[in-house]
CSV table of C-alpha atoms and ligand atoms in Angstrom, one decimal:
chain,number,residue,atom,x,y,z
A,1274,MET,CA,-22.6,8.4,-10.7
A,1275,ARG,CA,-19.6,7.3,-8.6
A,1276,GLU,CA,-18.0,4.3,-10.1
A,1277,LYS,CA,-17.1,1.6,-7.7
A,1278,PRO,CA,-15.7,-1.9,-8.2
A,1279,THR,CA,-18.2,-4.7,-8.5
A,1280,GLN,CA,-18.6,-6.3,-5.1
A,1281,LEU,CA,-20.7,-8.8,-3.1
A,1282,VAL,CA,-21.8,-7.4,0.2
A,1283,GLN,CA,-22.1,-10.0,2.8
A,1284,LEU,CA,-24.8,-9.0,5.3
A,1285,ASP,CA,-25.1,-10.0,8.9
A,1286,ALA,CA,-25.9,-13.5,10.1
A,1287,ALA,CA,-29.6,-14.6,9.8
A,1288,GLU,CA,-31.9,-14.6,12.7
A,1289,PRO,CA,-33.4,-17.9,13.4
A,1290,ALA,CA,-36.2,-18.7,11.0
A,1291,ASP,CA,-39.7,-17.8,12.2
A,1292,VAL,CA,-41.0,-21.3,11.6
A,1293,GLY,CA,-44.5,-21.9,12.9
A,1294,ARG,CA,-45.2,-18.3,13.4
A,1295,THR,CA,-47.6,-16.0,11.3
A,1296,ALA,CA,-46.4,-13.2,9.2
A,1297,LEU,CA,-48.3,-9.9,9.4
A,1298,PHE,CA,-46.6,-8.4,6.5
A,1299,GLY,CA,-48.9,-8.8,3.5
A,1300,LEU,CA,-52.1,-8.1,5.4
A,1301,ASP,CA,-53.6,-4.7,4.6
A,1302,ALA,CA,-54.9,-2.3,7.2
A,1303,GLU,CA,-58.5,-3.7,6.9
A,1304,ALA,CA,-57.3,-7.2,7.5
A,1305,LEU,CA,-55.1,-6.1,10.4
A,1306,ALA,CA,-58.0,-4.3,11.9
A,1307,ALA,CA,-60.1,-7.5,11.8
A,1308,ARG,CA,-57.2,-9.3,13.6
A,1309,MET,CA,-57.1,-6.6,16.3
A,1310,LYS,CA,-60.8,-6.8,16.8
A,1311,ALA,CA,-60.6,-10.5,17.1
A,1312,VAL,CA,-58.3,-10.2,20.1
A,1313,GLY,CA,-60.4,-7.5,21.7
A,1314,GLU,CA,-58.5,-4.4,20.5
A,1315,PRO,CA,-59.9,-1.5,18.8
A,1316,ALA,CA,-60.0,-1.6,14.9
A,1317,PHE,CA,-57.6,1.4,14.6
A,1318,ARG,CA,-54.8,-0.7,15.9
A,1319,GLY,CA,-54.9,-2.3,12.5
A,1320,LYS,CA,-54.0,1.0,10.9
A,1321,GLN,CA,-51.2,1.5,13.4
A,1322,LEU,CA,-49.8,-1.9,12.5
A,1323,ALA,CA,-50.0,-1.1,8.8
A,1324,GLU,CA,-48.4,2.3,9.4
A,1325,ALA,CA,-45.5,0.7,11.2
A,1326,MET,CA,-44.8,-2.1,8.7
A,1327,TYR,CA,-45.5,-0.2,5.3
A,1328,ARG,CA,-44.7,3.5,6.1
A,1329,GLN,CA,-42.1,3.3,8.9
A,1330,ARG,CA,-40.9,0.1,7.4
A,1331,LEU,CA,-40.2,-1.5,10.8
A,1332,THR,CA,-39.4,-5.2,10.9
A,1333,ASP,CA,-39.7,-6.0,14.6
A,1334,LEU,CA,-42.9,-5.8,16.7
A,1335,ASP,CA,-40.8,-4.5,19.5
A,1336,GLY,CA,-40.2,-1.2,17.5
A,1337,PHE,CA,-44.0,-0.6,17.1
A,1338,THR,CA,-44.1,2.0,19.8
A,1339,THR,CA,-47.6,3.2,18.9
A,1340,LEU,CA,-48.8,0.0,20.3
A,1341,ALA,CA,-48.7,-0.6,24.1
A,1342,LYS,CA,-45.8,-2.8,25.2
A,1343,ALA,CA,-48.3,-5.3,26.6
A,1344,LEU,CA,-50.0,-5.6,23.2
A,1345,ARG,CA,-46.8,-6.1,21.4
A,1346,ARG,CA,-45.9,-8.9,23.9
A,1347,ARG,CA,-49.3,-10.5,23.4
A,1348,LEU,CA,-49.0,-10.4,19.7
A,1349,GLY,CA,-45.6,-12.1,19.9
A,1350,ALA,CA,-46.8,-14.7,22.3
A,1351,GLY,CA,-49.7,-15.4,20.0
A,1352,GLY,CA,-47.2,-16.3,17.3
A,1353,CYS,CA,-47.3,-13.1,15.3
A,1354,VAL,CA,-44.2,-11.7,13.6
A,1355,VAL,CA,-43.7,-9.1,11.0
A,1356,GLY,CA,-42.2,-11.6,8.6
A,1357,ARG,CA,-41.1,-9.2,5.9
A,1358,PRO,CA,-38.9,-10.8,3.2
A,1359,ARG,CA,-35.2,-10.0,4.0
A,1360,ILE,CA,-32.4,-9.0,1.7
A,1361,ALA,CA,-29.9,-11.8,2.2
A,1362,GLN,CA,-27.1,-10.8,-0.3
A,1363,VAL,CA,-26.3,-7.7,-2.3
A,1364,PHE,CA,-24.3,-7.7,-5.5
A,1365,GLN,CA,-23.2,-4.2,-6.5
A,1366,SER,CA,-22.3,-3.3,-10.1
A,1367,VAL,CA,-19.9,-0.7,-11.3
A,1368,ASP,CA,-22.9,1.1,-12.9
A,1369,GLY,CA,-24.6,1.5,-9.5
A,1370,THR,CA,-27.1,-1.3,-10.1
A,1371,GLU,CA,-27.7,-3.7,-7.1
A,1372,ARG,CA,-29.0,-7.2,-7.4
A,1373,TYR,CA,-30.4,-8.8,-4.3
A,1374,LEU,CA,-31.1,-12.2,-3.1
A,1375,ILE,CA,-34.3,-11.8,-1.2
A,1376,GLU,CA,-35.2,-14.4,1.4
A,1377,CYS,CA,-38.8,-15.6,1.6
A,1378,GLN,CA,-39.7,-17.9,4.5
A,1379,SER,CA,-43.3,-18.5,3.6
A,1380,GLY,CA,-44.0,-21.9,2.0
A,1381,ASP,CA,-47.7,-21.6,1.6
A,1382,SER,CA,-48.7,-19.4,-1.4
A,1383,GLN,CA,-51.4,-21.4,-2.8
A,1384,THR,CA,-54.2,-20.5,-0.4
A,1385,GLY,CA,-55.1,-17.3,-2.3
A,1386,ASP,CA,-55.0,-15.3,1.0
A,1387,PRO,CA,-52.9,-12.4,0.2
A,1388,GLY,CA,-51.2,-12.0,3.5
A,1389,ASP,CA,-51.9,-14.6,6.0
A,1390,ARG,CA,-48.7,-16.5,5.8
A,1391,PRO,CA,-48.0,-19.3,8.1
A,1392,ILE,CA,-44.2,-19.6,8.0
A,1393,VAL,CA,-43.0,-23.1,7.1
A,1394,ALA,CA,-39.6,-24.6,7.3
A,1395,GLY,CA,-37.3,-23.9,4.4
A,1396,VAL,CA,-36.1,-20.7,2.9
A,1397,GLU,CA,-36.2,-19.7,-0.7
A,1398,THR,CA,-34.7,-16.7,-2.3
A,1399,VAL,CA,-35.9,-14.6,-5.3
A,1400,GLU,CA,-34.0,-11.8,-7.0
A,1401,ALA,CA,-34.9,-8.2,-7.4
A,1402,VAL,CA,-32.9,-5.5,-8.9
A,1403,TRP,CA,-32.4,-1.8,-8.1
A,1404,MET,CA,-31.4,0.4,-11.0
A,1405,PRO,CA,-30.5,3.9,-10.1
A,1406,GLU,CA,-31.6,6.2,-13.1
A,1407,GLY,CA,-33.5,3.3,-14.5
A,1408,ASP,CA,-32.7,1.6,-17.8
A,1409,GLY,CA,-34.4,3.8,-20.4
A,1410,GLY,CA,-37.4,1.4,-20.5
A,1411,GLU,CA,-39.5,4.1,-18.6
A,1412,THR,CA,-38.9,6.5,-21.3
A,1413,GLY,CA,-42.1,7.6,-23.3
A,1414,ASP,CA,-44.5,5.7,-21.0
A,1415,GLY,CA,-46.7,8.7,-20.6
A,1416,THR,CA,-45.2,9.6,-17.2
A,1417,GLU,CA,-43.8,13.1,-17.2
A,1418,PRO,CA,-40.3,13.4,-15.5
A,1419,ASP,CA,-41.6,16.0,-13.1
A,1420,GLU,CA,-44.9,14.2,-12.3
A,1421,PRO,CA,-45.2,14.2,-8.4
A,1422,GLU,CA,-45.1,10.8,-6.8
A,1423,THR,CA,-48.6,10.8,-5.5
A,1424,LEU,CA,-51.4,8.4,-5.3
A,1425,GLY,CA,-53.0,9.0,-8.7
A,1426,ALA,CA,-56.6,10.0,-8.9
A,1427,PRO,CA,-58.0,8.2,-11.8
A,1428,GLU,CA,-57.4,10.1,-15.0
A,1429,PRO,CA,-60.0,10.3,-17.8
A,1430,ALA,CA,-59.9,7.0,-19.7
A,1431,LEU,CA,-59.5,6.8,-23.4
A,1432,SER,CA,-62.2,4.9,-25.0
A,1433,LEU,CA,-60.5,2.4,-27.2
A,1434,PRO,CA,-61.8,0.1,-29.9
A,1435,LYS,CA,-61.8,-3.6,-28.7
A,1436,GLY,CA,-58.4,-5.3,-28.8
A,1437,PRO,CA,-47.0,-11.3,-22.6
A,1438,ASP,CA,-43.7,-10.9,-19.8
A,1439,PHE,CA,-40.4,-10.0,-20.3
A,1440,GLY,CA,-39.2,-11.4,-17.0
A,1441,THR,CA,-35.9,-12.6,-17.8
A,1442,TRP,CA,-34.5,-11.8,-14.4
A,1443,GLU,CA,-33.4,-15.1,-13.1
A,1444,SER,CA,-34.1,-16.5,-9.7
A,1445,SER,CA,-31.9,-18.2,-7.3
A,1446,ARG,CA,-32.1,-21.7,-6.1
A,1447,PRO,CA,-33.2,-22.2,-2.5
A,1448,GLN,CA,-30.5,-21.0,-0.1
A,1449,PRO,CA,-29.1,-22.8,2.9
A,1450,ALA,CA,-30.9,-22.1,6.2
A,1451,SER,CA,-28.1,-19.9,7.6
A,1452,VAL,CA,-28.7,-17.0,5.4
A,1453,PRO,CA,-27.3,-13.6,6.4
A,1454,GLN,CA,-29.7,-11.0,7.7
A,1455,ALA,CA,-30.7,-7.8,5.8
A,1456,LYS,CA,-28.4,-4.9,5.9
A,1457,PRO,CA,-29.8,-1.8,7.8
A,1458,PRO,CA,-30.6,1.1,5.5
A,1459,SER,CA,-28.0,3.4,7.1
A,1460,ASP,CA,-25.4,1.0,5.6
A,1461,GLY,CA,-26.7,1.4,2.1
A,1462,PRO,CA,-25.2,3.7,-0.4
A,1463,GLY,CA,-25.6,7.4,-0.3
A,1464,LYS,CA,-28.5,8.9,-2.3
A,1465,THR,CA,-26.7,9.6,-5.6
A,1466,TRP,CA,-29.7,9.0,-7.9
A,1467,SER,CA,-32.5,11.3,-9.1
A,1468,ARG,CA,-34.8,8.5,-9.9
A,1469,ALA,CA,-34.6,4.7,-9.9
A,1470,THR,CA,-36.3,1.5,-11.0
A,1471,ILE,CA,-36.9,-1.6,-9.0
A,1472,CYS,CA,-37.4,-4.9,-10.8
A,1473,VAL,CA,-39.7,-7.3,-8.9
A,1474,SER,CA,-40.3,-11.0,-9.0
A,1475,SER,CA,-43.7,-12.6,-8.9
A,1476,GLN,CA,-42.9,-16.3,-8.8
A,1477,VAL,CA,-40.0,-18.6,-7.9
A,1478,GLY,CA,-39.2,-19.9,-11.4
A,1479,CYS,CA,-41.6,-19.8,-14.3
A,1480,ALA,CA,-43.7,-22.2,-16.3
A,1481,VAL,CA,-44.0,-20.2,-19.5
A,1482,ASN,CA,-40.7,-21.6,-21.0
A,1483,CYS,CA,-39.5,-18.8,-23.3
A,1484,GLN,CA,-36.6,-20.1,-25.1
A,1485,PHE,CA,-34.3,-17.2,-24.5
A,1486,CYS,CA,-34.9,-16.9,-20.8
A,1487,LEU,CA,-32.9,-18.5,-18.0
A,1488,THR,CA,-35.7,-18.3,-15.5
A,1489,ALA,CA,-37.5,-20.8,-17.7
A,1490,LYS,CA,-34.9,-23.4,-16.9
A,1491,LEU,CA,-36.0,-23.6,-13.3
A,1492,GLY,CA,-39.6,-24.4,-14.2
A,1493,LEU,CA,-42.3,-23.2,-11.8
A,1494,GLN,CA,-41.3,-23.8,-8.2
A,1495,ARG,CA,-44.1,-21.9,-6.5
A,1496,ASN,CA,-46.1,-18.6,-6.5
A,1497,LEU,CA,-45.0,-15.8,-4.3
A,1498,THR,CA,-47.5,-14.4,-1.8
A,1499,ALA,CA,-48.6,-10.8,-2.0
A,1500,GLY,CA,-46.4,-10.1,1.1
A,1501,GLU,CA,-43.5,-11.7,-0.7
A,1502,ILE,CA,-44.0,-9.6,-3.7
A,1503,ALA,CA,-44.6,-6.3,-2.0
A,1504,GLY,CA,-41.9,-7.3,0.6
A,1505,GLN,CA,-39.2,-7.2,-2.0
A,1506,VAL,CA,-40.2,-3.6,-2.8
A,1507,VAL,CA,-40.4,-2.4,0.8
A,1508,ALA,CA,-37.1,-4.1,1.7
A,1509,ILE,CA,-35.4,-2.3,-1.1
A,1510,LEU,CA,-37.1,1.1,-0.4
A,1511,ASP,CA,-35.8,0.6,3.1
A,1512,ARG,CA,-32.2,-0.2,2.1
A,1513,GLN,CA,-32.0,2.7,-0.3
A,1514,ALA,CA,-33.7,5.1,2.3
A,1515,VAL,CA,-36.4,6.0,-0.4
A,1516,GLU,CA,-38.7,8.8,0.8
A,1517,VAL,CA,-42.0,7.7,-0.7
A,1518,GLY,CA,-43.9,10.8,-2.0
A,1519,ARG,CA,-40.6,12.6,-2.7
A,1520,ASP,CA,-38.3,10.3,-4.5
A,1521,ARG,CA,-39.1,9.1,-8.0
A,1522,VAL,CA,-39.2,5.4,-8.0
A,1523,ASN,CA,-40.6,3.1,-10.7
A,1524,LEU,CA,-41.5,-0.5,-10.2
A,1525,VAL,CA,-41.5,-3.0,-13.0
A,1526,PHE,CA,-42.9,-6.5,-12.4
A,1527,MET,CA,-40.6,-8.0,-14.9
A,1528,GLY,CA,-38.4,-10.2,-12.7
A,1529,MET,CA,-38.7,-13.8,-12.4
A,1530,GLY,CA,-42.2,-15.4,-13.1
A,1531,GLU,CA,-45.3,-14.5,-15.0
A,1532,PRO,CA,-47.3,-12.1,-12.9
A,1533,PHE,CA,-50.6,-13.0,-14.6
A,1534,LEU,CA,-50.2,-16.7,-13.7
A,1535,ASN,CA,-50.1,-15.6,-10.1
A,1536,TYR,CA,-52.8,-13.0,-10.7
A,1537,ASP,CA,-54.6,-12.7,-7.3
A,1538,ASN,CA,-51.4,-12.4,-5.4
A,1539,PHE,CA,-49.8,-10.0,-7.8
A,1540,MET,CA,-52.8,-7.6,-7.7
A,1541,ALA,CA,-53.0,-7.9,-3.9
A,1542,ALA,CA,-49.4,-6.9,-3.8
A,1543,VAL,CA,-50.1,-3.9,-6.0
A,1544,ARG,CA,-53.1,-2.9,-3.7
A,1545,LEU,CA,-50.7,-3.1,-0.8
A,1546,LEU,CA,-48.1,-1.1,-2.5
A,1547,VAL,CA,-50.6,1.6,-3.5
A,1548,LYS,CA,-52.8,1.8,-0.4
A,1549,GLU,CA,-50.5,1.0,2.4
A,1550,VAL,CA,-46.9,1.9,1.1
A,1551,GLY,CA,-48.1,5.0,-0.8
A,1552,LEU,CA,-46.7,4.2,-4.3
A,1553,SER,CA,-48.4,5.4,-7.5
A,1554,PRO,CA,-49.8,2.7,-9.7
A,1555,GLN,CA,-48.8,5.1,-12.6
A,1556,ARG,CA,-45.2,4.4,-11.8
A,1557,MET,CA,-45.7,0.6,-12.0
A,1558,THR,CA,-45.5,-1.5,-15.1
A,1559,VAL,CA,-46.4,-5.2,-15.3
A,1560,SER,CA,-45.1,-7.2,-18.1
A,1561,THR,CA,-46.9,-10.4,-19.3
A,1562,SER,CA,-46.0,-13.1,-21.9
A,1563,GLY,CA,-49.6,-12.8,-23.1
A,1564,ILE,CA,-51.8,-14.6,-20.7
A,1565,VAL,CA,-55.1,-13.6,-22.3
A,1566,PRO,CA,-57.4,-14.4,-19.3
A,1567,GLY,CA,-55.1,-12.4,-17.0
A,1568,ILE,CA,-55.0,-9.4,-19.4
A,1569,GLU,CA,-58.9,-9.5,-19.5
A,1570,ARG,CA,-59.1,-9.5,-15.7
A,1571,PHE,CA,-56.5,-6.7,-15.7
A,1572,ALA,CA,-58.7,-4.7,-17.9
A,1573,ALA,CA,-61.4,-4.7,-15.3
A,1574,GLU,CA,-59.2,-3.3,-12.5
A,1575,PRO,CA,-60.0,0.2,-11.4
A,1576,ALA,CA,-57.7,2.8,-12.9
A,1577,GLU,CA,-56.5,4.0,-9.5
A,1578,LEU,CA,-55.0,0.6,-8.7
A,1579,ARG,CA,-53.9,-0.6,-12.2
A,1580,PRO,CA,-50.3,-0.4,-13.2
A,1581,LYS,CA,-49.3,0.1,-16.8
A,1582,LEU,CA,-49.2,-2.8,-19.1
A,1583,ALA,CA,-46.3,-4.1,-21.1
A,1584,ILE,CA,-46.6,-7.1,-23.6
A,1585,SER,CA,-43.5,-9.2,-24.0
A,1586,LEU,CA,-43.8,-9.5,-27.8
A,1587,ASN,CA,-40.3,-10.6,-28.8
A,1588,ALA,CA,-41.1,-11.7,-32.4
A,1589,PRO,CA,-42.6,-10.1,-35.5
A,1590,ASN,CA,-45.1,-12.8,-36.2
A,1591,ASP,CA,-46.8,-15.9,-34.8
A,1592,GLN,CA,-44.5,-18.3,-36.5
A,1593,VAL,CA,-41.4,-16.9,-34.9
A,1594,ARG,CA,-43.1,-16.1,-31.6
A,1595,SER,CA,-44.4,-19.7,-31.2
A,1596,GLU,CA,-40.9,-21.0,-31.6
A,1597,LEU,CA,-39.5,-18.5,-29.1
A,1598,MET,CA,-42.5,-18.5,-26.7
A,1599,PRO,CA,-44.6,-21.7,-26.8
A,1600,ILE,CA,-47.4,-19.8,-25.0
A,1601,ASN,CA,-48.1,-18.2,-28.3
A,1602,ARG,CA,-49.6,-21.4,-29.5
A,1603,LYS,CA,-52.3,-21.1,-26.9
A,1604,TRP,CA,-52.8,-17.3,-27.1
A,1605,PRO,CA,-51.5,-16.0,-30.5
A,1606,ILE,CA,-50.6,-12.4,-31.2
A,1607,GLU,CA,-54.0,-11.3,-32.3
A,1608,ALA,CA,-55.8,-12.9,-29.3
A,1609,VAL,CA,-53.4,-11.0,-27.1
A,1610,MET,CA,-54.1,-7.7,-29.0
A,1611,ASP,CA,-57.8,-8.2,-28.6
A,1612,ALA,CA,-57.4,-8.6,-24.8
A,1613,VAL,CA,-55.1,-5.6,-24.6
A,1614,ARG,CA,-57.6,-3.4,-26.4
A,1615,GLN,CA,-60.0,-3.9,-23.5
A,1616,VAL,CA,-57.7,-2.0,-21.3
A,1617,HIS,CA,-58.9,1.5,-20.7
A,1618,LEU,CA,-55.8,3.6,-20.9
A,1619,ARG,CA,-55.2,6.8,-18.8
A,1620,SER,CA,-54.5,10.0,-20.6
A,1621,ARG,CA,-51.0,10.0,-22.2
A,1622,GLU,CA,-50.6,6.2,-21.2
A,1623,ARG,CA,-49.2,3.8,-23.8
A,1624,ILE,CA,-49.0,0.1,-24.0
A,1625,THR,CA,-45.4,-1.0,-24.1
A,1626,PHE,CA,-44.2,-3.8,-26.3
A,1627,GLU,CA,-41.0,-5.4,-25.0
A,1628,TYR,CA,-38.9,-6.8,-27.8
A,1629,VAL,CA,-35.8,-8.9,-27.2
A,1630,LEU,CA,-33.4,-8.7,-30.1
A,1631,LEU,CA,-31.8,-12.1,-30.8
A,1632,GLY,CA,-28.8,-12.0,-33.2
A,1633,GLY,CA,-30.0,-13.2,-36.6
A,1634,VAL,CA,-33.3,-14.4,-35.4
A,1635,THR,CA,-35.4,-11.4,-34.5
A,1636,ASP,CA,-33.1,-8.4,-35.2
A,1637,GLN,CA,-33.2,-7.8,-39.0
A,1638,PRO,CA,-34.7,-4.9,-40.8
A,1639,ARG,CA,-37.5,-7.1,-42.3
A,1640,HIS,CA,-38.4,-8.1,-38.7
A,1641,ALA,CA,-38.5,-4.3,-37.7
A,1642,ALA,CA,-40.8,-3.5,-40.7
A,1643,GLU,CA,-43.1,-6.4,-39.7
A,1644,VAL,CA,-43.2,-5.2,-36.0
A,1645,ALA,CA,-44.0,-1.7,-37.1
A,1646,ARG,CA,-47.0,-3.1,-39.2
A,1647,LEU,CA,-48.2,-5.2,-36.3
A,1648,VAL,CA,-48.1,-2.3,-33.9
A,1649,ARG,CA,-49.8,0.0,-36.3
A,1650,ARG,CA,-52.4,-2.6,-37.0
A,1651,SER,CA,-53.2,-3.0,-33.3
A,1652,GLY,CA,-54.5,0.5,-33.2
A,1653,LEU,CA,-53.1,0.9,-29.7
A,1654,PRO,CA,-51.2,3.9,-28.4
A,1655,ALA,CA,-47.9,2.1,-28.0
A,1656,LYS,CA,-44.2,2.2,-27.8
A,1657,VAL,CA,-41.6,-0.4,-28.3
A,1658,ASN,CA,-38.8,-1.2,-25.8
A,1659,LEU,CA,-35.9,-2.9,-27.5
A,1660,ILE,CA,-33.7,-5.1,-25.3
A,1661,ALA,CA,-30.4,-6.5,-26.8
A,1662,TRP,CA,-30.4,-10.1,-25.6
A,1663,ASN,CA,-27.9,-11.0,-22.8
A,1664,PRO,CA,-26.1,-14.3,-23.2
A,1665,GLY,CA,-26.8,-17.1,-20.7
A,1666,PRO,CA,-25.4,-20.5,-20.3
A,1667,GLY,CA,-27.1,-23.3,-22.1
A,1668,ILE,CA,-29.2,-20.9,-24.4
A,1669,ALA,CA,-28.3,-21.2,-27.9
A,1670,TYR,CA,-28.8,-17.6,-29.2
A,1671,VAL,CA,-26.3,-14.9,-29.9
A,1672,MET,CA,-26.3,-11.3,-28.9
A,1673,PRO,CA,-27.3,-9.0,-31.8
A,1674,ARG,CA,-24.6,-6.8,-33.4
A,1675,PRO,CA,-24.7,-3.2,-32.3
A,1676,GLU,CA,-25.2,-2.1,-35.9
A,1677,ASP,CA,-28.2,-4.4,-36.2
A,1678,VAL,CA,-29.7,-3.0,-33.0
A,1679,GLU,CA,-29.3,0.6,-34.3
A,1680,LYS,CA,-30.8,-0.4,-37.7
A,1681,PHE,CA,-33.8,-2.0,-36.0
A,1682,ARG,CA,-34.3,1.0,-33.8
A,1683,SER,CA,-34.1,3.4,-36.7
A,1684,THR,CA,-36.4,1.3,-38.9
A,1685,LEU,CA,-39.2,1.4,-36.3
A,1686,ALA,CA,-38.6,5.1,-35.6
A,1687,ARG,CA,-38.8,5.8,-39.4
A,1688,GLU,CA,-42.1,4.0,-39.4
A,1689,GLY,CA,-43.4,6.4,-36.7
A,1690,ILE,CA,-43.2,3.9,-33.7
A,1691,PRO,CA,-41.9,5.5,-30.5
A,1692,THR,CA,-38.9,3.2,-29.8
A,1693,TYR,CA,-36.5,3.1,-26.9
A,1694,LEU,CA,-33.5,1.0,-26.3
A,1695,ARG,CA,-33.2,-0.4,-22.8
A,1696,LYS,CA,-29.7,0.0,-21.4
A,1697,PRO,CA,-28.1,-3.1,-20.1
A,1698,ARG,CA,-27.7,-2.6,-16.3
A,1699,GLY,CA,-25.5,-4.7,-14.1
A,1700,ARG,CA,-24.0,-7.0,-16.6
A,1701,ASP,CA,-21.0,-7.5,-14.3
A,1702,ILE,CA,-23.2,-8.8,-11.5
A,1703,PHE,CA,-25.4,-10.9,-13.8
A,1704,ALA,CA,-28.3,-8.5,-13.1
A,1705,ALA,CA,-29.0,-7.6,-16.7
A,1706,CYS,CA,-32.1,-9.1,-18.5
A,1707,GLY,CA,-31.7,-12.8,-18.9
A,1708,GLN,CA,-28.6,-13.2,-16.7
A,1709,LEU,CA,-30.0,-13.8,-13.3
A,1710,LYS,CA,-29.2,-17.5,-13.0
A,1711,ARG,CA,-25.8,-17.0,-11.3
A,1712,THR,CA,-27.0,-16.2,-7.9
A,1713,VAL,CA,-23.8,-16.1,-5.9
A,1714,GLU,CA,-21.0,-15.1,-8.1
A,1715,GLY,CA,-20.1,-11.5,-7.4
B,1033,LIG,S1,-42.6,-15.5,-18.9
B,1033,LIG,FE1,-41.0,-16.0,-20.3
B,1033,LIG,S2,-39.4,-14.4,-20.1
B,1033,LIG,FE2,-40.9,-14.1,-18.4
B,1033,LIG,S3,-39.8,-15.2,-16.6
B,1033,LIG,FE3,-41.3,-16.6,-17.7
B,1033,LIG,S4,-40.0,-17.8,-19.1
B,1033,LIG,FE4,-38.8,-15.9,-18.6
């Protein structure tokens, strides 16, 4: 990969906010068809709108040339805009990682309506990250490297006996109204990657309060809508000129927020990304801190729409986990495992346990032996992703020593647990796990 200096890319000046208008982005083809019928247009116009927003990735109704000009004008006059979230700032790392501030203009995410977003005054930004060549966390997830990027037909489910999030990407604070506009894809970097991973946020802030996570310090500000979650992905696909169906792109819902505490909007976003954008759910992984009712709902989702599941474990036992992740007092490890065992896994699919190594706290060989026992006892086809904790201001942990990380990894491997070390990506731009509080330093 071509090395280049760390830099902040300032994008064009922002368009005026679309306050008072209605965003179409976030509505699926069916909902768009209903909209069209309501204004006396044939239902297939809905499909055309979806095609233009999600496949062609157009952001301005004027460009929707499959619709007659008069209809485009009528939609505009009726208060409709595309309203896709915009990339406001880009931070580029020497390792090719890009961290984005993505601007969301919707203020009303509590309605439960996945896409019908009246745009209200005020702009908030969330962060998402593009990692060319991934971070190693995808390894061993049951997806073969040469598996085509297609809409997966449901694979035969494994019948399993009955049985939380590592979202340490940090969000930004709300940005001033005069935010710059997204950069056109042609200005983006050339395609120097063979595969990539996009890390996506599901909430502004987070209520779960994991002690090692900077996002926790924000508290929960609001849920993102389905359009705002899917919009992060589409904006990045656009910037990186990704060819859906050809390029190998994984999504990880491990950004800021707990997806299972915004379940309806999260799953509506997944449905949009699968059905309208054309991404495979088998290349998506959602990470949860262990929200048991959410896992149970997730277990009932159809295989053709269900991402893979990662549990943010981070501790070898309930005592340590309850200290690090207070949510564990409500849903302890065994309750989480019981819920996970309800998920019918696809052929070769594994549950991922994310495990943050905190120096001296969770990274010792005895912890590794305990984690191995815990994973084996679960009876789940599983792998462990290790993440060496990244330091953050105001968080009183220390990074693990490299020799302890290696000992931990080899102990698990010796115990027969498939174990992978996630590479820290974008440390210089504060894009690595747990570093995303510093929104504007380049
Ligand atoms: S669930 Fe925990 S790790 Fe994930 S964003 Fe919330 S506080 Fe951070």
